[in-house]
Short mmCIF file of C-alpha atoms in Angstrom, two decimals:
data_model
loop_
_atom_site.label_atom_id
_atom_site.label_comp_id
_atom_site.label_asym_id
_atom_site.label_seq_id
_atom_site.Cartn_x
_atom_site.Cartn_y
_atom_site.Cartn_z
CA MET A 1 0.00 0.00 0.00
CA ALA A 2 1.41 3.39 -0.96
CA TYR A 3 0.52 6.84 0.30
CA TYR A 4 0.16 9.98 -1.83
CA CYS A 5 -0.06 13.55 -0.52
CA SER A 6 -2.28 15.93 -2.48
CA ASP A 7 -0.46 19.01 -1.17
CA CYS A 8 3.23 18.24 -1.71
CA SER A 9 3.04 15.20 -4.05
CA TYR A 10 4.78 12.94 -1.52
CA GLN A 11 4.72 9.28 -2.52
CA GLY A 12 5.86 6.65 -0.09
CA LYS A 13 5.09 3.48 1.77
CA VAL A 14 4.82 5.08 5.20
CA SER A 15 2.64 7.81 6.65
CA GLY A 16 3.52 10.11 9.48
CA LYS A 17 2.07 10.16 12.97
CA SER A 18 -1.72 9.96 13.10
CA GLY A 19 -1.98 9.88 9.29
CA ALA A 20 -0.10 13.10 8.53
CA CYS A 21 2.24 13.47 5.59
CA PRO A 22 5.85 12.92 6.71
CA ALA A 23 7.12 15.52 4.20
CA CYS A 24 4.82 18.50 4.84
CA GLY A 25 2.60 17.52 7.80
CA SER A 26 -0.63 17.82 5.81
CA PHE A 27 -3.53 15.43 6.39
CA ASN A 28 -4.38 15.12 2.67
CA LEU A 29 -2.89 11.63 2.35
CA THR A 30 -4.65 9.03 0.27
CA ARG A 31 -3.91 5.34 0.11
CA ARG A 32 -3.16 3.90 -3.28
CA THR A 33 -2.43 0.38 -4.30
CA THR A 34 0.60 -0.29 -6.43
CA GLU A 35 0.01 -1.72 -9.88
CA GLY A 36 1.19 -5.26 -9.30
CA GLU A 37 -0.27 -5.62 -5.82
CA ASP A 38 -3.87 -6.63 -6.49
CA LYS A 39 -3.79 -7.67 -10.13
CA PRO A 40 -3.16 -11.29 -10.97
CA ALA A 41 -0.59 -12.13 -13.64
CA PRO A 42 -1.97 -12.23 -17.20
CA LYS A 43 -2.72 -15.65 -18.64
CA LYS A 44 -0.19 -17.19 -21.03
CA TRP A 45 -2.88 -17.99 -23.59
CA ARG A 46 -3.39 -14.27 -24.11
CA LEU A 47 0.15 -13.89 -25.44
CA VAL A 48 -0.34 -16.83 -27.78
CA ALA A 49 -3.64 -15.38 -29.04
CA LEU A 50 -2.00 -11.98 -29.55
CA CYS A 51 0.83 -13.46 -31.63
CA LEU A 52 -1.63 -15.51 -33.65
CA LEU A 53 -3.84 -12.52 -34.42
CA TRP A 54 -0.87 -10.37 -35.45
CA SER A 55 0.31 -13.17 -37.73
CA VAL A 56 -3.10 -13.39 -39.39
CA LEU A 57 -3.19 -9.62 -39.85
CA LEU A 58 0.26 -9.56 -41.43
CA LEU A 59 -0.64 -12.42 -43.76
CA LEU A 60 -3.79 -10.61 -44.86
CA ILE A 61 -1.86 -7.40 -45.53
CA ILE A 62 0.83 -9.24 -47.49
CA GLY A 63 -1.88 -11.05 -49.47
CA LYS A 64 -3.51 -7.74 -50.39
CA LEU A 65 -0.19 -6.22 -51.44
CA ILE A 66 0.70 -9.18 -53.67
CA ASN A 67 -2.66 -9.27 -55.52
#
């Protein structure tokens, strides 16, 4: 869990005493989750599907350019 101060743009993993910003002392801290904290890892089949779709697209484009 990360903290962000709206007043001084402090970003850190700790908050000050009683929820105050350790940098400026303001109480405008909000909790934010980091990107990889709550999201599960993407499925491997998605990468395979992406490569397959790009291959089909490239083949279609090459086919149009040849004809």
